[in-house]
Amino acid sequence: MEAGPRDRPQQPPRGGHLPAVAGGEAEALTPDGPDDAEGGDGSQSTAPAAFRELRPPRKLRVWQLAPIVMLAATGSLMFAFPLAFEFGDGGPVVAMLGLLISCCAAGWGVMAARRVGYTWPGLPPRGSGRRPDWRYVGSYTAVVIVVVVLAVWRVARLR
């Protein structure tokens, strides 16, 4: 869920009037800026300006991503080149360990992304109460099954 403006306007400043500008009088503002249709002096409007708070979007920082990327890179290299990481007959074990480390890094990355509010396409944001689209869930499941089958086949070929 992306952070955006609040649904209610901010409270006007205490005293019920707008702060004075450089000319000495208070100006009324429309949502897109000063209202020049009234002659430019701004003294005819009496409604206080209501601004909405804008919060910056939450982002994944480098210090959050660096360990995830390093763990994923190490695991994928262990899976791709098990003989470079093991001397002897332990190639399949190292490949499966690399696959496990890569999957852990992927899960860690997904949970970090979810914590800052990102969602997968087709899946609703947390707490929205909506149901996920079954076509997206089915396609994600099919991709995971294909990757698992290919990984097991790759490790079985190492023997």
Tab-separated table of C-alpha atoms in Angstrom:
chain	number	residue	atom	x	y	z
A	1	MET	CA	0.000	0.000	0.000
A	2	GLU	CA	1.557	3.247	-1.090
A	3	ALA	CA	1.585	6.195	1.275
A	4	GLY	CA	-0.329	9.177	-0.017
A	5	PRO	CA	-2.125	12.263	1.191
A	6	ARG	CA	-4.420	11.916	4.153
A	7	ASP	CA	-8.175	11.781	3.645
A	8	ARG	CA	-8.872	14.726	5.921
A	9	PRO	CA	-7.444	18.225	5.633
A	10	GLN	CA	-4.988	19.503	8.186
A	11	GLN	CA	-6.241	21.654	11.010
A	12	PRO	CA	-5.976	25.399	10.301
A	13	PRO	CA	-3.465	27.312	12.445
A	14	ARG	CA	-4.665	28.494	15.813
A	15	GLY	CA	-6.246	31.911	15.750
A	16	GLY	CA	-8.431	31.114	12.729
A	17	HIS	CA	-6.530	33.240	10.215
A	18	LEU	CA	-3.923	32.631	7.585
A	19	PRO	CA	-0.360	33.765	8.141
A	20	ALA	CA	0.578	37.055	6.567
A	21	VAL	CA	2.611	37.020	3.389
A	22	ALA	CA	5.309	39.483	2.362
A	23	GLY	CA	2.726	42.136	1.436
A	24	GLY	CA	1.233	42.076	4.906
A	25	GLU	CA	-2.167	40.482	4.059
A	26	ALA	CA	-3.309	36.882	4.129
A	27	GLU	CA	-3.952	35.217	0.765
A	28	ALA	CA	-6.449	32.457	0.057
A	29	LEU	CA	-5.163	29.551	-1.983
A	30	THR	CA	-6.950	27.172	-4.283
A	31	PRO	CA	-5.777	23.552	-4.519
A	32	ASP	CA	-3.522	24.456	-7.444
A	33	GLY	CA	-2.054	27.729	-6.138
A	34	PRO	CA	-3.003	31.386	-5.647
A	35	ASP	CA	-6.391	32.433	-6.943
A	36	ASP	CA	-5.855	35.287	-9.396
A	37	ALA	CA	-9.473	35.361	-10.599
A	38	GLU	CA	-10.523	37.714	-7.781
A	39	GLY	CA	-8.385	40.602	-8.893
A	40	GLY	CA	-5.110	39.460	-7.372
A	41	ASP	CA	-5.436	41.097	-3.966
A	42	GLY	CA	-6.881	38.035	-2.195
A	43	SER	CA	-8.803	40.155	0.328
A	44	GLN	CA	-12.255	38.981	-0.845
A	45	SER	CA	-11.865	35.327	0.143
A	46	THR	CA	-12.589	34.279	3.699
A	47	ALA	CA	-12.103	30.483	3.575
A	48	PRO	CA	-8.916	29.211	5.231
A	49	ALA	CA	-6.530	27.205	3.065
A	50	ALA	CA	-6.588	23.486	3.729
A	51	PHE	CA	-3.480	21.590	2.752
A	52	ARG	CA	-3.057	17.847	2.854
A	53	GLU	CA	0.023	16.303	4.341
A	54	LEU	CA	2.216	14.556	1.809
A	55	ARG	CA	4.307	11.761	3.187
A	56	PRO	CA	7.315	10.579	1.185
A	57	PRO	CA	6.926	7.047	-0.132
A	58	ARG	CA	8.704	4.376	1.852
A	59	LYS	CA	11.614	2.809	-0.029
A	60	LEU	CA	14.000	-0.052	0.450
A	61	ARG	CA	17.346	1.396	1.476
A	62	VAL	CA	20.784	0.187	0.335
A	63	TRP	CA	21.629	-1.164	3.785
A	64	GLN	CA	18.468	-3.290	3.598
A	65	LEU	CA	19.141	-4.572	0.098
A	66	ALA	CA	22.896	-5.232	0.321
A	67	PRO	CA	22.792	-8.368	2.522
A	68	ILE	CA	19.881	-9.789	0.520
A	69	VAL	CA	21.702	-9.294	-2.783
A	70	MET	CA	24.975	-10.721	-1.434
A	71	LEU	CA	23.227	-13.789	-0.037
A	72	ALA	CA	21.326	-14.341	-3.293
A	73	ALA	CA	24.504	-13.978	-5.373
A	74	THR	CA	26.418	-16.436	-3.190
A	75	GLY	CA	23.600	-18.969	-3.255
A	76	SER	CA	23.093	-18.738	-7.001
A	77	LEU	CA	26.825	-19.183	-7.639
A	78	MET	CA	26.882	-22.206	-5.328
A	79	PHE	CA	23.949	-23.659	-7.249
A	80	ALA	CA	25.377	-22.874	-10.687
A	81	PHE	CA	28.976	-23.946	-10.029
A	82	PRO	CA	28.983	-26.505	-7.188
A	83	LEU	CA	32.367	-27.942	-8.146
A	84	ALA	CA	34.024	-24.571	-7.602
A	85	PHE	CA	32.804	-24.526	-3.990
A	86	GLU	CA	33.447	-28.169	-3.106
A	87	PHE	CA	36.427	-30.435	-3.619
A	88	GLY	CA	35.326	-34.059	-3.793
A	89	ASP	CA	31.979	-35.764	-4.233
A	90	GLY	CA	29.855	-33.160	-2.486
A	91	GLY	CA	28.669	-31.374	-5.648
A	92	PRO	CA	24.943	-32.158	-5.278
A	93	VAL	CA	25.001	-31.223	-1.597
A	94	VAL	CA	26.635	-27.868	-2.351
A	95	ALA	CA	24.173	-27.242	-5.201
A	96	MET	CA	21.201	-27.933	-2.939
A	97	LEU	CA	22.718	-25.726	-0.241
A	98	GLY	CA	23.127	-22.948	-2.822
A	99	LEU	CA	19.516	-23.408	-3.897
A	100	LEU	CA	18.388	-23.214	-0.271
A	101	ILE	CA	20.404	-20.030	0.321
A	102	SER	CA	18.983	-18.451	-2.852
A	103	CYS	CA	15.423	-19.299	-1.808
A	104	CYS	CA	16.040	-17.835	1.645
A	105	ALA	CA	17.346	-14.619	0.078
A	106	ALA	CA	14.311	-14.445	-2.206
A	107	GLY	CA	11.956	-14.886	0.744
A	108	TRP	CA	13.860	-12.263	2.722
A	109	GLY	CA	13.582	-9.843	-0.210
A	110	VAL	CA	9.845	-10.453	-0.598
A	111	MET	CA	9.248	-9.869	3.118
A	112	ALA	CA	11.336	-6.667	3.079
A	113	ALA	CA	9.395	-5.396	0.076
A	114	ARG	CA	6.093	-6.234	1.754
A	115	ARG	CA	7.148	-4.374	4.882
A	116	VAL	CA	7.588	-1.128	2.916
A	117	GLY	CA	4.272	-1.636	1.155
A	118	TYR	CA	5.075	-3.240	-2.206
A	119	THR	CA	2.790	-5.994	-3.470
A	120	TRP	CA	2.954	-8.563	-6.248
A	121	PRO	CA	0.800	-7.848	-9.309
A	122	GLY	CA	-2.641	-9.367	-8.841
A	123	LEU	CA	-2.353	-9.572	-5.060
A	124	PRO	CA	-4.134	-6.973	-2.905
A	125	PRO	CA	-2.278	-4.805	-0.370
A	126	ARG	CA	-2.144	-5.963	3.248
A	127	GLY	CA	-5.252	-5.193	5.242
A	128	SER	CA	-7.372	-4.203	2.244
A	129	GLY	CA	-9.824	-7.074	2.695
A	130	ARG	CA	-9.863	-7.863	-1.031
A	131	ARG	CA	-9.322	-11.338	-2.417
A	132	PRO	CA	-6.346	-12.135	-4.658
A	133	ASP	CA	-6.963	-12.810	-8.343
A	134	TRP	CA	-6.862	-16.590	-8.825
A	135	ARG	CA	-5.200	-16.301	-12.257
A	136	TYR	CA	-2.172	-14.548	-10.784
A	137	VAL	CA	-1.970	-16.975	-7.878
A	138	GLY	CA	-2.123	-19.895	-10.327
A	139	SER	CA	0.586	-18.437	-12.535
A	140	TYR	CA	2.861	-17.753	-9.540
A	141	THR	CA	2.322	-21.328	-8.340
A	142	ALA	CA	3.087	-22.741	-11.794
A	143	VAL	CA	6.321	-20.731	-12.037
A	144	VAL	CA	7.461	-21.927	-8.604
A	145	ILE	CA	6.692	-25.560	-9.490
A	146	VAL	CA	8.623	-25.306	-12.777
A	147	VAL	CA	11.630	-23.746	-11.013
A	148	VAL	CA	11.625	-26.462	-8.334
A	149	VAL	CA	11.408	-29.244	-10.942
A	150	LEU	CA	14.272	-27.724	-12.960
A	151	ALA	CA	16.387	-27.291	-9.806
A	152	VAL	CA	15.880	-30.884	-8.686
A	153	TRP	CA	16.630	-32.092	-12.208
A	154	ARG	CA	19.833	-30.004	-12.245
A	155	VAL	CA	21.026	-31.463	-8.949
A	156	ALA	CA	20.112	-35.007	-10.017
A	157	ARG	CA	22.240	-34.599	-13.144
A	158	LEU	CA	25.316	-33.825	-11.022
A	159	ARG	CA	25.562	-37.456	-9.869
